[in-house]
Short mmCIF file of C-alpha atoms and ligand atoms in Angstrom, two decimals:
data_model
loop_
_atom_site.label_atom_id
_atom_site.label_comp_id
_atom_site.label_asym_id
_atom_site.label_seq_id
_atom_site.Cartn_x
_atom_site.Cartn_y
_atom_site.Cartn_z
CA MET Q 1 27.66 5.51 0.11
CA GLU Q 2 29.33 7.56 2.11
CA ARG Q 3 32.27 9.83 1.33
CA ALA Q 4 34.85 12.41 2.98
CA SER Q 5 33.94 15.57 3.30
CA PRO Q 6 35.51 18.16 1.28
CA ALA Q 7 37.52 21.18 3.64
CA ARG Q 8 34.26 23.16 3.06
CA PRO Q 9 31.60 21.99 1.92
CA ALA Q 10 28.40 23.45 0.44
CA GLY Q 11 26.32 25.34 3.20
CA THR Q 12 29.50 26.34 4.99
CA LEU Q 13 28.76 30.23 6.44
CA ILE Q 14 31.11 32.86 4.98
CA GLU Q 15 31.12 35.74 6.40
CA SER Q 16 33.69 37.72 4.28
CA PRO Q 17 32.15 39.57 1.47
CA ASP Q 18 34.89 38.25 -0.94
CA ILE Q 19 34.20 35.38 -2.87
CA THR Q 20 35.99 32.12 -2.39
CA PRO Q 21 37.97 30.34 -5.17
CA GLU Q 22 35.00 27.41 -4.84
CA GLU Q 23 32.45 29.89 -5.44
CA LEU Q 24 34.45 31.34 -8.33
CA GLN Q 25 34.80 27.73 -9.75
CA LEU Q 26 31.13 27.43 -9.72
CA ALA Q 27 29.83 30.72 -11.02
CA VAL Q 28 32.47 30.31 -14.10
CA ARG Q 29 30.68 27.12 -14.66
CA ASN Q 30 27.06 28.22 -13.85
CA HIS Q 31 26.12 31.67 -15.78
CA SER Q 32 23.51 33.68 -14.93
CA MET Q 33 21.37 35.83 -17.39
CA PRO Q 34 22.60 39.15 -18.22
CA LEU Q 35 19.96 41.71 -17.14
CA GLU Q 36 19.67 43.36 -20.32
CA ALA Q 37 18.35 40.04 -21.76
CA LEU Q 38 15.16 40.93 -19.87
CA ARG Q 39 14.28 43.12 -23.00
CA TYR Q 40 13.57 39.40 -24.76
CA ALA Q 41 10.43 37.63 -24.05
CA ILE Q 42 12.04 34.50 -24.67
CA THR Q 43 15.44 34.66 -23.87
CA PRO Q 44 18.13 33.38 -26.29
CA VAL Q 45 19.28 30.06 -25.35
CA GLY Q 46 22.82 31.46 -24.79
CA LEU Q 47 21.47 33.80 -22.48
CA HIS Q 48 19.50 31.93 -20.11
CA TYR Q 49 20.94 30.53 -16.72
CA LEU Q 50 22.29 27.40 -16.14
CA LEU Q 51 22.58 25.36 -12.91
CA ILE Q 52 24.59 22.05 -13.31
CA HIS Q 53 25.47 20.52 -9.88
CA PHE Q 54 27.91 18.17 -11.48
CA ASP Q 55 29.27 17.08 -14.67
CA ILE Q 56 27.50 17.71 -18.31
CA PRO Q 57 27.15 14.14 -19.36
CA MET Q 58 27.76 13.43 -23.01
CA VAL Q 59 24.63 11.29 -24.19
CA ASP Q 60 24.39 9.33 -27.73
CA ALA Q 61 20.87 9.95 -28.55
CA SER Q 62 20.98 7.25 -30.89
CA ASN Q 63 20.87 4.65 -28.08
CA PHE Q 64 19.14 6.60 -25.26
CA GLU Q 65 15.98 5.08 -23.75
CA LEU Q 66 14.26 6.63 -21.13
CA ALA Q 67 12.68 3.97 -18.29
CA ILE Q 68 9.43 4.23 -16.84
CA GLY Q 69 8.63 1.67 -13.74
CA GLY Q 70 8.38 0.94 -10.21
CA HIS Q 71 4.83 1.04 -9.13
CA VAL Q 72 3.29 0.98 -12.46
CA ARG Q 73 1.04 -1.96 -13.93
CA LYS Q 74 3.10 -1.94 -17.40
CA PRO Q 75 6.94 -0.94 -17.21
CA LEU Q 76 7.90 1.21 -20.51
CA ARG Q 77 11.22 1.66 -22.23
CA LEU Q 78 10.67 4.59 -24.84
CA THR Q 79 13.45 5.95 -27.51
CA LEU Q 80 14.09 9.60 -27.96
CA ASP Q 81 12.18 8.78 -31.48
CA GLN Q 82 8.97 7.53 -29.85
CA ILE Q 83 9.09 10.19 -27.23
CA ARG Q 84 9.20 12.92 -30.24
CA SER Q 85 6.11 10.88 -31.91
CA ARG Q 86 3.71 11.52 -29.04
CA PRO Q 87 1.31 14.68 -28.78
CA ALA Q 88 3.74 17.70 -28.53
CA LYS Q 89 2.99 20.87 -26.50
CA THR Q 90 5.21 24.18 -26.61
CA LEU Q 91 4.70 26.22 -23.38
CA ALA Q 92 6.55 29.38 -22.55
CA VAL Q 93 8.21 29.05 -18.70
CA THR Q 94 10.15 31.08 -16.43
CA LEU Q 95 12.56 29.12 -14.98
CA GLU Q 96 14.56 30.71 -11.70
CA CYS Q 97 17.17 29.08 -9.35
CA ALA Q 98 15.89 28.53 -5.72
CA GLY Q 99 19.27 29.95 -4.90
CA ASN Q 100 18.88 33.09 -7.03
CA GLY Q 101 19.92 35.91 -4.33
CA ARG Q 102 22.28 33.66 -2.38
CA ALA Q 103 25.36 35.88 -2.72
CA ARG Q 104 23.10 38.84 -0.87
CA LEU Q 105 23.09 36.93 2.29
CA SER Q 106 25.53 37.44 5.15
CA PRO Q 107 26.61 35.62 6.49
CA ARG Q 108 26.18 33.77 3.04
CA PRO Q 109 26.24 29.72 2.65
CA LEU Q 110 28.94 28.50 0.50
CA SER Q 111 27.38 27.39 -2.72
CA GLN Q 112 26.72 28.93 -6.26
CA PRO Q 113 26.88 32.85 -5.46
CA TRP Q 114 23.88 33.94 -7.28
CA LEU Q 115 23.07 37.76 -7.51
CA VAL Q 116 19.74 38.38 -8.59
CA GLU Q 117 19.46 37.17 -12.32
CA ALA Q 118 19.41 33.13 -11.97
CA VAL Q 119 16.31 33.20 -14.25
CA GLY Q 120 15.31 32.89 -17.85
CA THR Q 121 12.17 32.27 -19.80
CA ALA Q 122 12.33 29.90 -22.64
CA GLU Q 123 9.75 28.02 -25.24
CA TRP Q 124 9.88 24.28 -23.95
CA THR Q 125 8.89 21.51 -26.58
CA GLY Q 126 7.69 17.98 -25.11
CA THR Q 127 5.04 15.78 -24.41
CA SER Q 128 2.88 15.34 -21.56
CA LEU Q 129 4.18 13.28 -18.41
CA SER Q 130 0.52 12.53 -17.19
CA ALA Q 131 -0.08 10.35 -20.65
CA VAL Q 132 2.87 8.59 -20.21
CA LEU Q 133 2.04 7.87 -16.57
CA ASP Q 134 -1.33 6.66 -17.52
CA GLU Q 135 -0.07 4.58 -20.48
CA ALA Q 136 2.56 2.79 -17.80
CA GLY Q 137 -0.76 2.89 -15.40
CA LEU Q 138 0.00 3.87 -11.70
CA ARG Q 139 -0.63 0.75 -9.22
CA GLU Q 140 -2.38 1.08 -5.99
CA GLY Q 141 -0.42 2.99 -3.50
CA ALA Q 142 1.53 5.12 -5.82
CA ALA Q 143 2.68 7.91 -4.08
CA GLU Q 144 5.45 9.87 -5.50
CA VAL Q 145 7.30 9.61 -9.13
CA VAL Q 146 11.00 9.84 -9.25
CA PHE Q 147 12.89 11.42 -11.79
CA THR Q 148 16.65 10.56 -12.04
CA GLY Q 149 19.30 12.16 -14.07
CA LEU Q 150 22.29 10.47 -16.11
CA ASP Q 151 24.88 12.95 -13.88
CA ARG Q 152 26.58 11.57 -10.98
CA GLY Q 153 28.54 13.35 -8.05
CA ILE Q 154 28.72 13.89 -4.37
CA GLN Q 155 26.80 16.38 -2.33
CA GLY Q 156 26.75 16.40 1.25
CA GLY Q 157 28.84 13.35 1.59
CA VAL Q 158 26.11 11.36 -0.90
CA ASP Q 159 27.17 9.84 -4.15
CA GLN Q 160 24.06 10.24 -5.95
CA PHE Q 161 22.79 10.77 -9.17
CA TYR Q 162 20.91 13.99 -9.36
CA GLU Q 163 17.08 13.05 -8.81
CA ARG Q 164 14.11 14.72 -7.17
CA SER Q 165 10.48 13.47 -7.26
CA LEU Q 166 6.87 14.95 -7.30
CA SER Q 167 3.60 13.93 -5.27
CA ILE Q 168 1.02 12.19 -8.19
CA ALA Q 169 -1.10 14.99 -8.35
CA ASP Q 170 1.97 17.62 -9.00
CA ALA Q 171 3.15 14.84 -11.55
CA MET Q 172 -0.07 14.24 -12.87
CA ARG Q 173 -0.85 18.44 -13.77
CA ASP Q 174 -1.44 18.97 -17.39
CA GLU Q 175 1.27 21.79 -17.83
CA VAL Q 176 4.26 19.04 -16.66
CA LEU Q 177 6.17 18.12 -19.80
CA LEU Q 178 8.81 15.86 -21.26
CA VAL Q 179 10.85 18.15 -23.10
CA TYR Q 180 13.33 17.65 -25.80
CA ALA Q 181 13.58 21.37 -27.17
CA ILE Q 182 14.11 24.59 -26.38
CA ASN Q 183 13.33 27.75 -28.37
CA GLY Q 184 12.65 25.49 -31.24
CA LEU Q 185 15.74 23.65 -31.23
CA PRO Q 186 16.96 20.18 -29.66
CA LEU Q 187 17.95 20.74 -26.02
CA PRO Q 188 22.02 21.80 -25.81
CA PRO Q 189 24.23 19.51 -23.60
CA GLN Q 190 23.70 22.31 -21.11
CA HIS Q 191 20.07 22.54 -20.78
CA GLY Q 192 19.62 18.54 -20.56
CA PHE Q 193 19.93 16.86 -23.79
CA PRO Q 194 18.14 15.01 -24.77
CA LEU Q 195 15.67 14.96 -22.45
CA ARG Q 196 14.57 16.81 -19.11
CA LEU Q 197 11.30 17.35 -17.30
CA ILE Q 198 9.47 20.82 -16.87
CA VAL Q 199 7.49 21.60 -14.23
CA PRO Q 200 6.22 25.37 -14.81
CA GLY Q 201 5.55 27.38 -11.69
CA TRP Q 202 8.58 25.83 -9.84
CA TYR Q 203 11.75 26.57 -8.82
CA GLY Q 204 14.74 24.97 -11.13
CA MET Q 205 16.09 22.27 -8.96
CA THR Q 206 12.86 20.40 -10.06
CA HIS Q 207 13.47 20.34 -13.73
CA VAL Q 208 15.32 17.52 -13.94
CA LYS Q 209 18.01 17.11 -17.00
CA TRP Q 210 19.26 14.58 -18.65
CA LEU Q 211 16.37 11.93 -17.51
CA ARG Q 212 17.32 8.50 -17.53
CA SER Q 213 14.19 7.05 -15.59
CA ILE Q 214 11.10 8.13 -13.79
CA MET Q 215 10.16 5.79 -11.18
CA VAL Q 216 6.67 5.57 -9.28
CA ILE Q 217 7.49 4.61 -5.58
CA ASP Q 218 4.70 3.89 -2.78
CA ARG Q 219 6.40 6.29 -0.28
CA GLU Q 220 7.88 9.38 0.22
CA PHE Q 221 11.46 9.79 -1.48
CA ALA Q 222 14.19 10.48 0.77
CA GLY Q 223 17.00 10.94 -1.81
CA PHE Q 224 19.79 14.23 -1.15
CA GLN Q 225 18.38 16.58 -3.57
CA GLN Q 226 14.53 15.96 -2.12
CA ALA Q 227 14.82 15.32 1.59
CA SER Q 228 18.00 17.12 2.60
CA ALA Q 229 18.79 19.98 0.05
CA TYR Q 230 16.03 22.08 -1.11
CA HIS Q 231 14.52 23.28 2.06
CA PHE Q 232 14.08 26.66 4.18
CA ARG Q 233 16.02 26.21 7.45
CA THR Q 234 17.29 28.91 9.90
CA LYS Q 235 19.28 26.48 12.16
CA ASP Q 236 20.84 22.99 12.13
CA GLY Q 237 18.29 20.49 12.93
CA ASP Q 238 14.92 22.30 11.58
CA PRO Q 239 13.03 20.21 9.58
CA GLY Q 240 12.44 23.21 7.41
CA ALA Q 241 9.87 23.89 4.71
CA PRO Q 242 10.37 21.83 0.99
CA VAL Q 243 10.98 24.71 -1.56
CA THR Q 244 8.58 24.47 -4.07
CA ARG Q 245 7.04 27.17 -6.25
CA MET Q 246 9.06 30.25 -7.06
CA LEU Q 247 8.47 33.38 -5.09
CA PRO Q 248 7.42 36.66 -6.90
CA ARG Q 249 10.13 38.69 -8.42
CA ALA Q 250 10.58 41.63 -10.46
CA LEU Q 251 13.60 42.90 -12.40
CA MET Q 252 14.70 45.81 -14.30
CA VAL Q 253 16.96 46.08 -17.11
CA PRO Q 254 19.58 48.54 -15.56
CA PRO Q 255 19.30 51.85 -17.42
CA GLY Q 256 22.05 53.90 -19.29
CA VAL Q 257 25.58 52.69 -19.71
CA PRO Q 258 27.74 50.54 -17.02
CA ASP Q 259 30.94 51.28 -15.33
CA PHE Q 260 32.96 48.46 -16.57
CA MET Q 261 34.19 47.12 -12.88
CA SER Q 262 31.62 48.42 -10.60
CA ARG Q 263 28.24 48.68 -13.17
CA THR Q 264 27.21 51.61 -11.43
CA ARG Q 265 24.88 52.92 -14.53
CA PHE Q 266 25.14 56.36 -15.88
CA ILE Q 267 22.53 58.41 -17.48
CA ASP Q 268 21.89 61.82 -18.85
CA PRO Q 269 19.31 64.05 -17.38
CA SER Q 270 15.96 62.98 -19.20
CA ALA Q 271 12.77 61.05 -18.62
CA VAL Q 272 13.58 57.63 -19.40
CA VAL Q 273 11.26 54.66 -19.72
CA ILE Q 274 12.44 51.65 -16.89
CA GLU Q 275 11.56 48.44 -18.05
CA GLY Q 276 11.67 44.78 -16.85
CA ARG Q 277 9.93 41.59 -16.15
CA ALA Q 278 7.88 40.14 -13.30
CA TRP Q 279 7.13 36.54 -12.47
CA SER Q 280 5.89 34.39 -9.50
CA GLY Q 281 5.39 30.42 -9.38
CA CYS Q 282 2.63 30.77 -6.73
CA ALA Q 283 0.07 32.84 -8.82
CA PRO Q 284 -0.58 35.50 -11.45
CA ILE Q 285 1.65 38.69 -11.09
CA THR Q 286 -0.68 41.51 -9.93
CA GLY Q 287 1.40 44.39 -9.49
CA VAL Q 288 4.89 45.85 -9.94
CA ASP Q 289 6.20 48.78 -7.91
CA PHE Q 290 9.14 50.99 -8.87
CA SER Q 291 11.45 53.25 -6.28
CA PRO Q 292 13.76 55.65 -7.76
CA ASP Q 293 14.66 56.32 -3.73
CA GLY Q 294 16.13 53.19 -2.58
CA GLY Q 295 12.24 52.17 -1.33
CA ALA Q 296 11.46 55.17 0.22
CA SER Q 297 8.61 55.76 -1.95
CA TRP Q 298 6.80 53.74 -4.68
CA VAL Q 299 4.76 53.85 -7.78
CA ALA Q 300 3.07 51.15 -9.72
CA ALA Q 301 4.60 50.29 -12.89
CA ALA Q 302 2.34 49.56 -16.08
CA LEU Q 303 2.28 45.68 -16.38
CA GLU Q 304 1.87 43.66 -19.99
CA ASP Q 305 -0.07 40.35 -20.67
CA SER Q 306 2.37 36.92 -21.09
CA ASP Q 307 0.99 34.57 -23.71
CA SER Q 308 1.83 31.97 -21.03
CA PRO Q 309 0.44 31.88 -17.31
CA TYR Q 310 4.15 30.22 -16.78
CA ALA Q 311 6.22 33.08 -18.33
CA TRP Q 312 7.11 36.45 -16.87
CA ARG Q 313 5.13 39.43 -17.69
CA ARG Q 314 6.88 42.76 -18.88
CA TRP Q 315 6.49 45.97 -17.16
CA THR Q 316 7.31 49.84 -17.76
CA ILE Q 317 7.57 52.79 -15.72
CA ARG Q 318 8.63 56.40 -16.89
CA TRP Q 319 11.20 58.03 -14.60
CA ASP Q 320 11.95 61.49 -14.66
CA ALA Q 321 15.60 61.40 -14.26
CA ALA Q 322 15.89 65.46 -14.45
CA ARG Q 323 17.99 65.86 -11.07
CA MET Q 324 21.54 65.25 -11.08
CA GLY Q 325 22.82 62.96 -8.77
CA ASP Q 326 22.87 59.44 -7.30
CA PHE Q 327 19.96 57.34 -7.18
CA GLU Q 328 19.04 53.75 -6.00
CA LEU Q 329 16.62 52.43 -7.99
CA CYS Q 330 14.26 49.57 -6.83
CA VAL Q 331 11.48 47.30 -7.71
CA ARG Q 332 9.17 44.91 -6.14
CA ALA Q 333 6.61 42.54 -7.47
CA SER Q 334 3.51 41.07 -5.82
CA ASP Q 335 0.91 38.24 -6.90
CA ALA Q 336 -2.61 37.23 -6.62
CA ALA Q 337 -1.69 35.00 -3.69
CA GLY Q 338 -0.42 37.81 -1.31
CA ASN Q 339 3.04 37.50 -1.57
CA VAL Q 340 5.30 40.71 -2.07
CA GLN Q 341 8.56 40.82 -2.46
CA PRO Q 342 10.44 41.78 1.17
CA ILE Q 343 12.80 44.71 1.34
CA GLU Q 344 14.96 42.68 3.46
CA THR Q 345 16.67 39.18 2.82
CA SER Q 346 14.90 36.36 4.77
CA TRP Q 347 18.46 34.53 5.92
CA ASN Q 348 18.17 31.05 5.77
CA LEU Q 349 20.96 28.01 5.77
CA GLU Q 350 21.15 27.28 2.13
CA GLY Q 351 20.29 30.68 0.93
CA VAL Q 352 17.38 29.64 -0.57
CA GLN Q 353 14.32 31.78 -1.83
CA ASN Q 354 15.63 35.10 -1.06
CA ASN Q 355 13.33 37.22 -3.05
CA ALA Q 356 14.45 40.62 -2.03
CA VAL Q 357 14.14 43.66 -4.10
CA GLN Q 358 16.40 44.38 -6.51
CA ARG Q 359 18.60 47.42 -6.05
CA VAL Q 360 20.24 49.44 -8.81
CA ARG Q 361 22.64 52.34 -8.79
CA VAL Q 362 22.30 55.20 -10.86
CA VAL Q 363 24.48 58.47 -11.35
CA VAL Q 364 22.21 61.06 -13.62
CA GLY Q 365 24.31 63.74 -15.49
CA ALA Q 366 27.73 62.49 -14.73
CA ALA Q 367 28.38 62.16 -18.22
CA GLU Q 368 27.27 66.08 -18.66
CA ALA Q 369 29.57 66.96 -15.44
CA ARG Q 370 32.28 65.56 -17.10
CA GLN Q 371 31.80 67.19 -20.53
CA ALA Q 372 31.66 70.35 -19.03
CA ALA Q 373 34.76 70.08 -16.94
CA ALA Q 374 36.60 68.97 -19.94
CA ASP Q 375 34.63 71.98 -22.21
CA SER Q 376 36.19 74.44 -19.86
CA LEU Q 377 39.67 73.68 -19.91
N1 MTE G 1 20.21 16.11 -14.00
C1 MTE G 1 19.84 17.88 -13.28
N2 MTE G 1 19.20 18.51 -13.32
C2 MTE G 1 19.24 19.47 -12.97
C3 MTE G 1 20.23 20.00 -12.26
C4 MTE G 1 21.40 19.23 -12.24
O1 MTE G 1 22.59 19.76 -11.65
N3 MTE G 1 21.29 17.90 -12.91
N4 MTE G 1 20.27 21.23 -11.34
C5 MTE G 1 18.99 21.92 -11.15
C6 MTE G 1 19.14 23.37 -10.87
S1 MTE G 1 19.17 23.62 -9.40
C7 MTE G 1 18.31 24.09 -11.74
S2 MTE G 1 18.24 25.77 -10.93
C8 MTE G 1 18.12 24.16 -12.66
C9 MTE G 1 18.57 24.95 -13.90
O2 MTE G 1 18.30 24.50 -15.36
P1 MTE G 1 18.94 25.36 -16.57
O3 MTE G 1 20.43 24.96 -16.79
O4 MTE G 1 18.45 24.55 -18.00
O5 MTE G 1 18.73 26.45 -16.59
O6 MTE G 1 17.92 22.66 -13.42
C10 MTE G 1 17.99 21.60 -12.36
N5 MTE G 1 17.94 20.29 -13.01
MO1 MO G 2 18.91 25.69 -9.32
#
């Protein structure tokens, strides 16, 4: 089904730094994680970022059934109780939206205008997807598994249920879960109640919420969110590379206290410990570097272990903020696959995978200067 496009469809390139009403509309629905929440290893549920393309469906768990079918020997229908009575597994997993960093691009593709904090880490509890697929029995020629949500809307002129696919090999990995709980509580509506997919290491779009069906197909899935969206393309018509696993990123808790409007940070002259978290979906994080001078010089931060290979790692570094003045703090992560966060954004049409380094403006000693000025009156 094709529908008329709105006046400014997603992907329209915006030259102005001003946020449009359409972006504001998305931004108030889909919030990011406040950076101070990087202090928690496990993000409290209400602080975890959210991304919802269409509307949050209201689901009655008492008559919910997940359908598993398509290219399988034995199609299944599972109630929530049946899913919850299967062997359970809990994993701490960091999720990041593929569009994180989009608002920093220039020109900026019209879509959810994330800065840098579209991320969160939760303890997800669910049951193994591969065990369910084994029970259904993949038939000869099975190629991909399609995950369909209950939420419907129009994007790119296409009327669709939100759906994404995985290759059989990716779907059968041990860590891929059908999840019904977050941080020990049933999923709240906004995170996919009653059931969602979790694919550790992959960007957010893969983790289909409000699952209604899992269909095995014998060809490549051509759905909008798979074949059209989520590709790294620099020009129209370019087939592009599909977005899959999260590139490395480190974020810091901005030190000191913020100015209400600009969020510029103010700190007293002293030695401070800067802390943050770093993650990559490609390979383990091997290093985090900190720069107190906008990227002119870098020093290695101390990295802590993480309880889960799929969750971010804490890092700390002491910064001697003895000198009064303006500073631009930067942080950058690298992983064991050789990926290093770039200094500059890598521009693309959808504004995906922009993992350029975080920059935080800090003013040291302004409070003292203000106090001294007040004292001298
Ligand atoms: N059914 C459905 N699943 C979805 C989405 C959606 O709009 N509908 N958004 C995806 C995207 S783009 C992201 S980044 C993650 C966000 O998950 P969260 O809101 O639980 O943080 O959910 C993914 N799963
Ligand atoms: Mo996303």
